[in-house]
Amino acid sequence: MQHDKILILDFGSQVTQLIARRVREAHVYCEVHPCDVSSDWVRQFAADGHLKGIILSGSHASVYEVDDKAPEAVFELGVPVLGICYGMQTMANQLGGKVEGSHSREFGYAEVRAHGHTALLQGIADFTTTEGHGMLKVWMSHGDKVTALPPGFKVMASTAACPIAGMADEQRRYYAVQFHPEVTHTVQGTALLNRFVLDICAAQADWVMGSYIDEAVKKIREQVGDEEVILGLSGGVDSSVAAALIHRAIGNQLTCVFVDHGLLRLNEGDMVMEMFAGKLHANVVRVDAADLFLGKLAGVNEPEAKRKIIGGLFVDVFKEEAAKLKASGQAHKGATFLAQGTIYPDVIESGGKKAVTIKSHHNVGGLPEQLGLKLLEPLRDLFKDEVRELGIALGLPHAMVYRHPFPGPGLGVRILGEVKKEYADLLRRADAIFIEELRATVDPETGKNWYDLTSQAFAVFLPVKTVGVMGDGRTYDYVIALRAVQTTDFMTADSAELPYPLLKKVAARIINEVRGINRVTYDVSTKPPATIEWE
């Protein structure tokens, strides 16, 4: 690729990928790599002449407790450098300043005063004080602070608790802030990062998905040649866009295997076949494996165990189907590649050496050796919003590309405890009613329906029974919980304040139309402390 690029060195912050998302939103290509890459690696990364700047991320650690430093090459290449939180502290520490633990820690909202009219903050402010000081509303998360500036630096920002909340050496184009511009709580964060990337680094804003298609198609053709590819098509956004992109590149060399594991949403299997086999004319093999999956899940209650069983069975099914295709002659040589819808957040969350692991991703880290297939991951460098943009550019329907996230194990982790066919049938019908009513109900203030106003919405099956009354009779049936959240980054989320009439209508329809459910609840917890999914 001949794009200008920004290198982000990850010191272990849970929000490092948000830095990358903000850079990509400015249509500038960037990559995240662990902070302990060597100076030789950094020089090699810059060797093509397209490296325009470097960003040093935050961390959960303290510079005086760990030996995590930026490679020396970072400060030798002559490109602009931006340090964020720990990135500011290690910059100060490495360049001759001083960092100490603070008696007054800052976590959450803060107001920062800008100093010195630096190129990074010039003209950027949320409000101005009566004394004429420009102020920023930011999000802090630190217990240490820079107490002495390195030679050549000046104070760029301050708070009462943190006199050096930002510093700059404008001659060398080194900038650092103690707060986090990547999170939405920092109101001018996007403006600050755009200023650094587009103005100070002068990076070309040419990372656009419509233009990226030709580049990606060429790359796939070069990687695959005349060999054949098998892809596990789940019906989710990532695998669907991957399938459409690979099909654009190699046509009939791609065979999609769509595994119906009995844990899909209502009528999802038919919709997938209609889109890919019917409209795109792709080779799609539909495998009815519901009995296999449900049989293996019988008696299993623990969420991670369920995930591992489902993931393992997918591998088994792919292996079996690849063998069948080769034997039948449908794939005249047999597939030599397995394509996956791995996206960049999966890679970052699973691959960061310094980060505290939040969850594992089954589609990162290479293929199980027993499959004997090479790996093709055409979306590996893209964030979810970029994947959606790419899907639209490829001609996939808006309703498919902008569907809410759906977990890889499907309804298997939206049925609490043991998974049974009876539970899955009840849940998929209740979930369909919920989604249907969200789509049908328009918010008068925004003019948008509530499905588009929420980031993720779904129903959860609770394996408990409650007493109810229908007509003159007593019922003793199951409970459905509804969950709808609003978020920009999925790191934090608020429950959506759905209109009460909408909730009442959804509850009434589920109880009246789904025999076996007599109670509906609505989950109003936030993330954190809860997660978005229940399992």
Short mmCIF file of C-alpha atoms in Angstrom, two decimals:
data_model
loop_
_atom_site.label_atom_id
_atom_site.label_comp_id
_atom_site.label_asym_id
_atom_site.label_seq_id
_atom_site.Cartn_x
_atom_site.Cartn_y
_atom_site.Cartn_z
CA MET A 1 0.00 0.00 0.00
CA GLN A 2 1.20 3.50 -0.85
CA HIS A 3 -0.81 5.36 1.78
CA ASP A 4 0.62 7.85 4.24
CA LYS A 5 0.52 6.20 7.65
CA ILE A 6 0.62 6.83 11.37
CA LEU A 7 2.29 4.36 13.74
CA ILE A 8 0.57 3.86 17.10
CA LEU A 9 2.68 2.18 19.75
CA ASP A 10 0.54 0.40 22.35
CA PHE A 11 1.69 0.47 25.97
CA GLY A 12 -1.32 -1.52 27.16
CA SER A 13 -4.20 0.94 27.40
CA GLN A 14 -7.68 -0.54 27.02
CA VAL A 15 -8.58 2.37 24.72
CA THR A 16 -5.61 2.23 22.35
CA GLN A 17 -7.80 1.05 19.52
CA LEU A 18 -9.89 4.19 19.92
CA ILE A 19 -6.81 6.21 18.94
CA ALA A 20 -6.60 4.18 15.75
CA ARG A 21 -10.31 4.60 15.07
CA ARG A 22 -10.05 8.36 15.37
CA VAL A 23 -7.09 8.44 12.98
CA ARG A 24 -8.94 6.23 10.49
CA GLU A 25 -12.02 8.48 10.81
CA ALA A 26 -9.77 11.24 9.49
CA HIS A 27 -9.22 8.92 6.47
CA VAL A 28 -5.57 8.38 7.34
CA TYR A 29 -4.17 4.85 7.48
CA CYS A 30 -2.61 3.76 10.77
CA GLU A 31 -1.40 0.61 12.48
CA VAL A 32 -1.19 -0.39 16.14
CA HIS A 33 1.88 -2.31 17.29
CA PRO A 34 3.21 -3.28 20.75
CA CYS A 35 5.52 -0.74 22.38
CA ASP A 36 8.35 -3.26 22.66
CA VAL A 37 9.06 -3.46 18.94
CA SER A 38 12.74 -2.78 18.24
CA SER A 39 14.25 0.40 16.86
CA ASP A 40 15.26 -1.59 13.78
CA TRP A 41 11.61 -2.59 13.30
CA VAL A 42 10.50 1.05 13.57
CA ARG A 43 13.11 2.12 11.02
CA GLN A 44 11.95 -0.63 8.66
CA PHE A 45 8.33 0.47 9.13
CA ALA A 46 9.41 3.97 8.09
CA ALA A 47 11.64 2.82 5.24
CA ASP A 48 9.02 3.28 2.49
CA GLY A 49 8.87 7.01 3.26
CA HIS A 50 5.15 7.02 4.10
CA LEU A 51 5.41 7.22 7.90
CA LYS A 52 4.13 10.68 8.79
CA GLY A 53 3.89 10.52 12.58
CA ILE A 54 3.91 8.38 15.72
CA ILE A 55 1.45 8.25 18.63
CA LEU A 56 2.38 6.76 22.00
CA SER A 57 -0.64 5.32 23.85
CA GLY A 58 -1.63 5.24 27.49
CA SER A 59 -1.07 2.33 29.87
CA HIS A 60 -2.25 0.80 33.14
CA ALA A 61 1.35 0.93 34.43
CA SER A 62 3.74 3.56 35.87
CA VAL A 63 6.96 4.53 34.09
CA TYR A 64 8.98 4.05 37.29
CA GLU A 65 7.55 0.54 37.88
CA VAL A 66 7.98 -1.03 34.43
CA ASP A 67 10.58 -0.86 31.69
CA ASP A 68 8.16 -0.07 28.86
CA LYS A 69 9.78 2.61 26.75
CA ALA A 70 9.36 3.94 23.24
CA PRO A 71 12.06 2.58 20.92
CA GLU A 72 14.84 5.13 20.55
CA ALA A 73 14.19 5.30 16.80
CA VAL A 74 10.89 7.06 17.55
CA PHE A 75 12.85 10.17 18.50
CA GLU A 76 15.43 9.80 15.73
CA LEU A 77 13.25 9.66 12.60
CA GLY A 78 12.37 13.35 12.50
CA VAL A 79 8.61 12.75 12.34
CA PRO A 80 6.07 14.34 14.73
CA VAL A 81 5.34 12.41 17.93
CA LEU A 82 2.24 12.66 20.15
CA GLY A 83 2.28 11.15 23.63
CA ILE A 84 -1.01 10.38 25.39
CA CYS A 85 -1.13 9.83 29.20
CA TYR A 86 1.57 7.16 29.79
CA GLY A 87 2.88 8.12 26.34
CA MET A 88 3.47 11.64 27.66
CA GLN A 89 5.16 10.30 30.77
CA THR A 90 7.53 7.97 28.94
CA MET A 91 8.35 10.77 26.48
CA ALA A 92 9.25 13.03 29.42
CA ASN A 93 11.20 10.29 31.16
CA GLN A 94 13.16 9.29 28.07
CA LEU A 95 13.98 12.84 26.96
CA GLY A 96 15.30 14.11 30.28
CA GLY A 97 12.23 15.15 32.26
CA LYS A 98 10.87 13.71 35.49
CA VAL A 99 7.74 11.70 36.39
CA GLU A 100 6.43 11.11 39.91
CA GLY A 101 3.41 9.65 41.63
CA SER A 102 0.76 12.27 42.35
CA HIS A 103 -0.89 12.87 45.72
CA SER A 104 -4.00 14.03 43.86
CA ARG A 105 -5.06 11.55 41.21
CA GLU A 106 -7.41 12.49 38.37
CA PHE A 107 -9.96 10.05 36.99
CA GLY A 108 -12.86 11.23 34.86
CA TYR A 109 -13.96 14.72 33.87
CA ALA A 110 -11.52 17.61 34.13
CA GLU A 111 -11.14 21.11 32.73
CA VAL A 112 -7.73 21.86 31.25
CA ARG A 113 -6.31 25.31 30.58
CA ALA A 114 -4.35 25.69 27.35
CA HIS A 115 -1.04 27.58 27.34
CA GLY A 116 1.32 29.00 24.77
CA HIS A 117 -0.76 28.95 21.58
CA THR A 118 0.94 25.80 20.33
CA ALA A 119 0.27 24.40 16.87
CA LEU A 120 -1.60 21.47 18.43
CA LEU A 121 -4.12 23.48 20.46
CA GLN A 122 -4.22 26.81 18.60
CA GLY A 123 -7.89 27.81 18.22
CA ILE A 124 -9.20 24.65 19.91
CA ALA A 125 -11.24 25.28 23.07
CA ASP A 126 -14.58 24.43 24.64
CA PHE A 127 -14.97 27.78 26.37
CA THR A 128 -12.96 30.84 27.39
CA THR A 129 -12.68 32.12 30.96
CA THR A 130 -13.28 35.71 31.94
CA GLU A 131 -9.48 36.08 32.06
CA GLY A 132 -9.31 34.99 28.40
CA HIS A 133 -7.89 31.50 28.99
CA GLY A 134 -8.95 28.79 26.54
CA MET A 135 -10.34 25.76 28.37
CA LEU A 136 -10.84 22.14 27.30
CA LYS A 137 -13.32 19.65 28.74
CA VAL A 138 -11.36 16.39 28.89
CA TRP A 139 -11.23 12.91 30.35
CA MET A 140 -8.33 12.11 32.68
CA SER A 141 -7.15 8.73 33.96
CA HIS A 142 -3.83 8.98 35.78
CA GLY A 143 -2.15 8.70 39.14
CA ASP A 144 1.31 9.87 38.00
CA LYS A 145 2.34 13.17 36.49
CA VAL A 146 5.25 14.92 34.81
CA THR A 147 6.94 17.13 37.42
CA ALA A 148 9.88 18.42 35.37
CA LEU A 149 9.91 19.22 31.65
CA PRO A 150 12.55 17.69 29.36
CA PRO A 151 14.98 20.18 27.78
CA GLY A 152 13.38 22.06 24.89
CA PHE A 153 9.79 21.57 26.08
CA LYS A 154 7.28 24.13 27.33
CA VAL A 155 3.99 23.75 29.20
CA MET A 156 1.07 23.39 26.77
CA ALA A 157 -1.80 22.71 29.22
CA SER A 158 -2.47 22.50 32.96
CA THR A 159 -5.02 21.75 35.66
CA ALA A 160 -4.95 22.66 39.33
CA ALA A 161 -3.96 19.10 40.22
CA CYS A 162 -1.60 18.64 37.28
CA PRO A 163 0.47 21.74 36.43
CA ILE A 164 1.98 19.97 33.40
CA ALA A 165 -1.09 18.44 31.73
CA GLY A 166 0.42 18.99 28.29
CA MET A 167 3.87 19.81 26.93
CA ALA A 168 5.40 20.62 23.58
CA ASP A 169 8.72 20.91 21.83
CA GLU A 170 7.58 22.64 18.66
CA GLN A 171 10.97 22.70 17.03
CA ARG A 172 11.08 18.90 16.98
CA ARG A 173 7.26 18.64 16.65
CA TYR A 174 6.89 16.62 19.85
CA TYR A 175 3.58 17.03 21.67
CA ALA A 176 2.10 15.29 24.69
CA VAL A 177 -1.11 15.47 26.72
CA GLN A 178 -1.95 13.89 30.06
CA PHE A 179 -5.64 13.51 29.13
CA HIS A 180 -7.18 11.13 26.59
CA PRO A 181 -8.26 12.81 23.32
CA GLU A 182 -9.34 9.47 21.84
CA VAL A 183 -12.40 9.04 24.09
CA THR A 184 -15.67 10.80 23.38
CA HIS A 185 -15.67 12.38 26.85
CA THR A 186 -12.89 14.71 25.65
CA VAL A 187 -15.09 17.08 23.67
CA GLN A 188 -12.39 18.45 21.35
CA GLY A 189 -10.51 15.15 21.15
CA THR A 190 -11.26 14.54 17.49
CA ALA A 191 -10.25 18.09 16.60
CA LEU A 192 -6.97 17.65 18.50
CA LEU A 193 -6.13 14.35 16.81
CA ASN A 194 -7.11 15.71 13.39
CA ARG A 195 -4.87 18.70 14.00
CA PHE A 196 -1.95 16.39 14.80
CA VAL A 197 -2.50 13.91 11.98
CA LEU A 198 -3.66 16.17 9.15
CA ASP A 199 -1.88 19.45 9.90
CA ILE A 200 1.23 18.76 11.96
CA CYS A 201 2.01 15.38 10.34
CA ALA A 202 0.59 16.53 6.97
CA ALA A 203 -0.71 13.01 6.29
CA GLN A 204 -2.74 12.53 3.12
CA ALA A 205 -6.40 11.71 3.85
CA ASP A 206 -6.75 9.00 1.20
CA TRP A 207 -7.89 6.00 3.27
CA VAL A 208 -11.39 5.69 1.73
CA MET A 209 -13.28 2.40 1.45
CA GLY A 210 -14.68 2.99 -2.03
CA SER A 211 -11.14 3.45 -3.33
CA TYR A 212 -9.84 0.61 -1.15
CA ILE A 213 -11.82 -2.06 -3.05
CA ASP A 214 -9.45 -2.17 -6.02
CA GLU A 215 -6.47 -2.34 -3.70
CA ALA A 216 -8.00 -5.17 -1.66
CA VAL A 217 -9.10 -7.11 -4.75
CA LYS A 218 -5.58 -6.93 -6.17
CA LYS A 219 -4.10 -8.11 -2.88
CA ILE A 220 -6.50 -11.09 -2.67
CA ARG A 221 -5.76 -12.13 -6.26
CA GLU A 222 -2.02 -11.97 -5.62
CA GLN A 223 -2.33 -14.02 -2.44
CA VAL A 224 -4.69 -16.67 -3.78
CA GLY A 225 -3.54 -17.00 -7.39
CA ASP A 226 -5.42 -19.88 -9.03
CA GLU A 227 -6.06 -21.69 -5.75
CA GLU A 228 -9.44 -22.05 -4.07
CA VAL A 229 -10.95 -20.60 -0.93
CA ILE A 230 -13.52 -21.85 1.55
CA LEU A 231 -15.22 -19.32 3.79
CA GLY A 232 -17.34 -19.80 6.87
CA LEU A 233 -20.36 -17.61 6.19
CA SER A 234 -22.21 -16.81 9.41
CA GLY A 235 -24.57 -14.17 8.06
CA GLY A 236 -22.99 -11.53 10.28
CA VAL A 237 -21.59 -8.28 8.91
CA ASP A 238 -17.91 -9.29 8.94
CA SER A 239 -18.21 -12.66 7.19
CA SER A 240 -20.76 -11.25 4.72
CA VAL A 241 -18.50 -8.37 3.67
CA ALA A 242 -15.50 -10.69 3.50
CA ALA A 243 -17.47 -13.05 1.25
CA ALA A 244 -18.61 -10.23 -1.05
CA LEU A 245 -15.06 -8.84 -1.31
CA ILE A 246 -13.43 -12.20 -2.00
CA HIS A 247 -16.15 -13.09 -4.52
CA ARG A 248 -15.48 -9.77 -6.28
CA ALA A 249 -11.81 -10.75 -6.47
CA ILE A 250 -11.86 -14.44 -7.45
CA GLY A 251 -15.46 -15.37 -8.32
CA ASN A 252 -16.04 -19.12 -8.46
CA GLN A 253 -12.73 -19.88 -6.77
CA LEU A 254 -14.62 -19.08 -3.56
CA THR A 255 -16.99 -21.55 -1.91
CA CYS A 256 -18.93 -20.33 1.11
CA VAL A 257 -20.00 -22.81 3.76
CA PHE A 258 -23.00 -21.55 5.68
CA VAL A 259 -23.45 -23.54 8.88
CA ASP A 260 -26.93 -23.41 10.33
CA HIS A 261 -26.21 -24.41 13.92
CA GLY A 262 -29.75 -23.94 15.11
CA LEU A 263 -28.82 -20.75 16.98
CA LEU A 264 -29.47 -18.16 14.30
CA ARG A 265 -32.03 -15.38 14.27
CA LEU A 266 -35.49 -15.94 12.77
CA ASN A 267 -35.34 -16.80 9.03
CA GLU A 268 -31.67 -15.80 8.92
CA GLY A 269 -30.58 -18.87 6.99
CA ASP A 270 -33.00 -18.20 4.15
CA MET A 271 -31.96 -14.53 3.97
CA VAL A 272 -28.27 -15.44 3.72
CA MET A 273 -28.92 -17.92 0.92
CA GLU A 274 -31.11 -15.46 -0.97
CA MET A 275 -28.42 -12.76 -0.83
CA PHE A 276 -25.29 -14.75 -1.61
CA ALA A 277 -26.54 -17.63 -3.73
CA GLY A 278 -29.49 -15.80 -5.27
CA LYS A 279 -28.22 -12.26 -5.89
CA LEU A 280 -24.42 -12.50 -5.86
CA HIS A 281 -24.44 -15.94 -7.52
CA ALA A 282 -21.74 -17.16 -5.18
CA ASN A 283 -21.11 -20.84 -4.49
CA VAL A 284 -22.79 -21.44 -1.13
CA VAL A 285 -23.11 -24.80 0.63
CA ARG A 286 -25.73 -24.75 3.37
CA VAL A 287 -25.08 -27.23 6.16
CA ASP A 288 -27.89 -28.11 8.57
CA ALA A 289 -25.92 -28.87 11.72
CA ALA A 290 -28.51 -27.89 14.34
CA ASP A 291 -28.78 -31.40 15.78
CA LEU A 292 -24.99 -31.71 16.01
CA PHE A 293 -24.51 -28.39 17.83
CA LEU A 294 -27.49 -28.71 20.14
CA GLY A 295 -26.51 -32.28 20.98
CA LYS A 296 -22.99 -31.25 22.01
CA LEU A 297 -24.35 -28.34 24.06
CA ALA A 298 -26.73 -30.49 26.07
CA GLY A 299 -26.04 -30.17 29.78
CA VAL A 300 -23.45 -27.39 29.32
CA ASN A 301 -24.13 -24.28 31.39
CA GLU A 302 -20.89 -22.26 31.57
CA PRO A 303 -20.63 -19.49 28.91
CA GLU A 304 -16.97 -19.98 27.99
CA ALA A 305 -17.52 -23.73 27.69
CA LYS A 306 -20.39 -23.10 25.30
CA ARG A 307 -18.24 -20.76 23.21
CA LYS A 308 -15.44 -23.32 22.96
CA ILE A 309 -17.82 -26.12 21.96
CA ILE A 310 -19.42 -24.00 19.24
CA GLY A 311 -16.05 -22.76 17.95
CA GLY A 312 -14.62 -26.29 17.92
CA LEU A 313 -17.61 -27.69 16.06
CA PHE A 314 -17.28 -24.98 13.40
CA VAL A 315 -13.72 -26.15 12.75
CA ASP A 316 -14.92 -29.75 12.50
CA VAL A 317 -17.70 -28.84 10.08
CA PHE A 318 -15.38 -26.76 7.89
CA LYS A 319 -12.90 -29.60 7.73
CA GLU A 320 -15.60 -32.09 6.79
CA GLU A 321 -17.14 -29.82 4.15
CA ALA A 322 -13.76 -29.05 2.58
CA ALA A 323 -13.14 -32.78 2.24
CA LYS A 324 -16.60 -33.31 0.72
CA LEU A 325 -16.08 -30.53 -1.82
CA LYS A 326 -12.79 -32.00 -2.93
CA ALA A 327 -14.22 -35.51 -3.20
CA SER A 328 -17.31 -34.37 -5.12
CA GLY A 329 -15.36 -32.36 -7.65
CA GLN A 330 -17.29 -29.17 -6.86
CA ALA A 331 -13.94 -27.66 -6.00
CA HIS A 332 -11.73 -29.20 -8.64
CA LYS A 333 -8.54 -28.86 -6.66
CA GLY A 334 -9.94 -28.55 -3.18
CA ALA A 335 -9.75 -25.46 -1.02
CA THR A 336 -6.28 -24.46 0.10
CA PHE A 337 -7.34 -21.27 1.92
CA LEU A 338 -9.82 -20.70 4.72
CA ALA A 339 -11.18 -17.16 4.73
CA GLN A 340 -12.28 -15.48 7.96
CA GLY A 341 -13.95 -12.21 8.82
CA THR A 342 -11.29 -11.19 11.35
CA ILE A 343 -11.28 -7.41 11.83
CA TYR A 344 -8.71 -5.09 13.36
CA PRO A 345 -10.20 -4.82 16.89
CA ASP A 346 -9.97 -8.64 17.14
CA VAL A 347 -6.28 -8.45 16.27
CA ILE A 348 -5.56 -5.61 18.70
CA GLU A 349 -7.47 -7.16 21.62
CA SER A 350 -5.94 -10.59 21.14
CA GLY A 351 -2.44 -9.58 20.12
CA GLY A 352 -1.35 -6.77 22.40
CA LYS A 353 1.59 -7.97 24.49
CA LYS A 354 1.15 -5.27 27.12
CA ALA A 355 -2.62 -5.05 27.34
CA VAL A 356 -4.70 -6.74 30.00
CA THR A 357 -6.74 -9.31 28.05
CA ILE A 358 -10.48 -8.60 28.09
CA LYS A 359 -11.66 -11.55 26.02
CA SER A 360 -10.28 -14.04 23.54
CA HIS A 361 -11.28 -14.19 19.89
CA HIS A 362 -11.52 -17.56 18.21
CA ASN A 363 -10.62 -16.20 14.76
CA VAL A 364 -7.23 -14.69 15.64
CA GLY A 365 -3.90 -16.42 15.83
CA GLY A 366 -3.92 -18.70 12.80
CA LEU A 367 -5.79 -21.84 11.86
CA PRO A 368 -5.88 -25.08 13.78
CA GLU A 369 -3.18 -27.19 12.21
CA GLN A 370 -5.52 -30.10 11.55
CA LEU A 371 -7.38 -28.08 8.92
CA GLY A 372 -4.31 -28.00 6.71
CA LEU A 373 -5.43 -24.71 5.12
CA LYS A 374 -3.78 -21.34 4.68
CA LEU A 375 -5.43 -18.25 6.14
CA LEU A 376 -7.08 -15.45 4.17
CA GLU A 377 -8.26 -12.46 6.25
CA PRO A 378 -9.12 -9.60 3.88
CA LEU A 379 -10.69 -7.42 6.61
CA ARG A 380 -7.89 -7.83 9.11
CA ASP A 381 -6.80 -4.17 8.83
CA LEU A 382 -10.30 -2.67 9.12
CA PHE A 383 -12.45 -1.40 11.96
CA LYS A 384 -16.16 -2.25 12.09
CA ASP A 385 -17.30 1.11 10.71
CA GLU A 386 -14.85 0.69 7.82
CA VAL A 387 -16.17 -2.82 7.18
CA ARG A 388 -19.70 -1.40 6.95
CA GLU A 389 -18.54 1.32 4.53
CA LEU A 390 -16.83 -1.34 2.44
CA GLY A 391 -19.98 -3.50 2.41
CA ILE A 392 -22.07 -0.63 1.04
CA ALA A 393 -19.40 0.12 -1.57
CA LEU A 394 -19.56 -3.56 -2.61
CA GLY A 395 -23.31 -3.33 -3.11
CA LEU A 396 -24.57 -5.23 -0.07
CA PRO A 397 -27.97 -4.09 1.27
CA HIS A 398 -27.92 -1.36 3.93
CA ALA A 399 -30.13 -3.49 6.20
CA MET A 400 -27.57 -6.32 6.13
CA VAL A 401 -24.46 -4.17 6.52
CA TYR A 402 -25.84 -2.02 9.34
CA ARG A 403 -27.38 -4.81 11.38
CA HIS A 404 -26.53 -4.78 15.04
CA PRO A 405 -23.62 -6.96 16.17
CA PHE A 406 -24.47 -10.63 16.65
CA PRO A 407 -22.17 -12.91 18.70
CA GLY A 408 -20.27 -15.68 16.93
CA PRO A 409 -21.92 -18.38 19.08
CA GLY A 410 -25.31 -16.90 18.13
CA LEU A 411 -28.22 -17.42 20.47
CA GLY A 412 -26.05 -19.89 22.37
CA VAL A 413 -24.84 -17.06 24.60
CA ARG A 414 -28.21 -15.31 24.73
CA ILE A 415 -29.79 -18.36 26.32
CA LEU A 416 -28.57 -18.33 29.89
CA GLY A 417 -27.33 -21.68 31.08
CA GLU A 418 -28.08 -24.83 29.11
CA VAL A 419 -29.04 -24.45 25.46
CA LYS A 420 -32.12 -26.35 24.32
CA LYS A 421 -34.01 -26.29 21.01
CA GLU A 422 -37.18 -25.28 22.84
CA TYR A 423 -35.42 -22.27 24.35
CA ALA A 424 -33.88 -21.24 21.01
CA ASP A 425 -37.26 -21.39 19.25
CA LEU A 426 -38.88 -19.20 21.90
CA LEU A 427 -35.99 -16.74 21.92
CA ARG A 428 -35.71 -16.23 18.17
CA ARG A 429 -39.43 -15.42 17.92
CA ALA A 430 -39.29 -12.98 20.85
CA ASP A 431 -36.15 -11.35 19.43
CA ALA A 432 -37.78 -10.92 16.01
CA ILE A 433 -40.77 -9.14 17.59
CA PHE A 434 -38.47 -6.80 19.51
CA ILE A 435 -36.44 -5.88 16.42
CA GLU A 436 -39.57 -5.50 14.29
CA GLU A 437 -41.10 -3.01 16.72
CA LEU A 438 -37.82 -1.08 17.07
CA ARG A 439 -37.73 -0.67 13.30
CA ALA A 440 -41.40 0.34 13.16
CA THR A 441 -41.26 2.98 15.90
CA VAL A 442 -39.95 6.41 14.88
CA ASP A 443 -38.61 8.93 17.36
CA PRO A 444 -40.33 12.25 16.52
CA GLU A 445 -37.36 14.35 17.61
CA THR A 446 -34.79 12.72 15.31
CA GLY A 447 -37.03 11.22 12.64
CA LYS A 448 -35.12 7.93 12.99
CA ASN A 449 -36.49 4.57 14.05
CA TRP A 450 -35.37 3.11 17.35
CA TYR A 451 -33.39 0.30 15.72
CA ASP A 452 -31.12 2.89 14.09
CA LEU A 453 -31.00 4.92 17.31
CA THR A 454 -29.65 1.97 19.28
CA SER A 455 -26.21 0.42 18.79
CA GLN A 456 -27.23 -3.09 19.81
CA ALA A 457 -30.62 -4.53 20.76
CA PHE A 458 -31.65 -8.11 21.43
CA ALA A 459 -33.65 -10.46 23.60
CA VAL A 460 -32.24 -12.84 26.22
CA PHE A 461 -33.86 -16.10 27.38
CA LEU A 462 -33.91 -16.59 31.14
CA PRO A 463 -34.27 -20.24 32.21
CA VAL A 464 -36.55 -19.42 35.12
CA LYS A 465 -40.32 -19.75 35.34
CA THR A 466 -42.73 -17.30 36.87
CA VAL A 467 -46.41 -17.43 37.69
CA GLY A 468 -48.79 -15.55 35.43
CA VAL A 469 -52.46 -15.30 34.58
CA MET A 470 -53.92 -15.60 31.08
CA GLY A 471 -57.69 -15.40 30.89
CA ASP A 472 -58.95 -17.27 33.91
CA GLY A 473 -56.04 -19.70 33.98
CA ARG A 474 -52.73 -19.83 35.81
CA THR A 475 -49.52 -19.97 33.77
CA TYR A 476 -46.06 -20.99 34.81
CA ASP A 477 -43.79 -19.96 31.95
CA TYR A 478 -40.38 -18.52 31.05
CA VAL A 479 -39.01 -14.96 31.12
CA ILE A 480 -37.54 -12.86 28.31
CA ALA A 481 -35.21 -9.93 29.06
CA LEU A 482 -34.83 -7.14 26.52
CA ARG A 483 -31.52 -5.31 26.11
CA ALA A 484 -30.91 -2.15 24.06
CA VAL A 485 -27.84 0.06 24.41
CA GLN A 486 -26.40 3.19 22.91
CA THR A 487 -22.65 3.60 22.50
CA THR A 488 -20.10 5.05 20.12
CA ASP A 489 -17.23 2.71 20.85
CA PHE A 490 -18.68 -0.35 22.70
CA MET A 491 -16.11 0.24 25.44
CA THR A 492 -18.81 1.91 27.50
CA ALA A 493 -22.56 1.81 26.92
CA ASP A 494 -25.78 3.23 28.35
CA SER A 495 -29.11 1.48 28.26
CA ALA A 496 -31.33 3.07 25.64
CA GLU A 497 -34.21 5.08 27.09
CA LEU A 498 -36.82 3.45 24.89
CA PRO A 499 -40.31 4.98 24.96
CA TYR A 500 -42.46 3.27 27.56
CA PRO A 501 -45.33 2.66 25.09
CA LEU A 502 -42.85 0.84 22.82
CA LEU A 503 -41.69 -1.40 25.66
CA LYS A 504 -45.29 -2.15 26.65
CA LYS A 505 -46.19 -3.04 23.06
CA VAL A 506 -43.18 -5.33 22.67
CA ALA A 507 -43.94 -7.06 25.97
CA ALA A 508 -47.60 -7.53 25.06
CA ARG A 509 -46.77 -8.97 21.65
CA ILE A 510 -44.16 -11.38 23.00
CA ILE A 511 -46.45 -12.66 25.75
CA ASN A 512 -49.44 -12.99 23.40
CA GLU A 513 -47.61 -14.42 20.37
CA VAL A 514 -44.88 -16.58 21.89
CA ARG A 515 -46.56 -19.34 23.84
CA GLY A 516 -44.26 -20.31 26.71
CA ILE A 517 -43.34 -16.73 27.74
CA ASN A 518 -45.41 -14.93 30.36
CA ARG A 519 -43.09 -12.18 31.56
CA VAL A 520 -40.82 -9.60 29.86
CA THR A 521 -38.21 -7.44 31.61
CA TYR A 522 -35.99 -4.59 30.37
CA ASP A 523 -32.29 -4.38 31.31
CA VAL A 524 -31.31 -0.81 32.26
CA SER A 525 -27.75 -1.53 33.48
CA THR A 526 -24.78 0.31 31.99
CA LYS A 527 -21.38 -0.91 30.81
CA PRO A 528 -19.48 -0.92 33.08
CA PRO A 529 -20.23 -2.50 35.50
CA ALA A 530 -22.36 -4.81 33.32
CA THR A 531 -21.37 -5.98 29.85
CA ILE A 532 -23.56 -5.51 26.80
CA GLU A 533 -24.16 -9.24 26.27
CA TRP A 534 -25.36 -11.28 29.24
CA GLU A 535 -22.87 -14.11 28.68
#
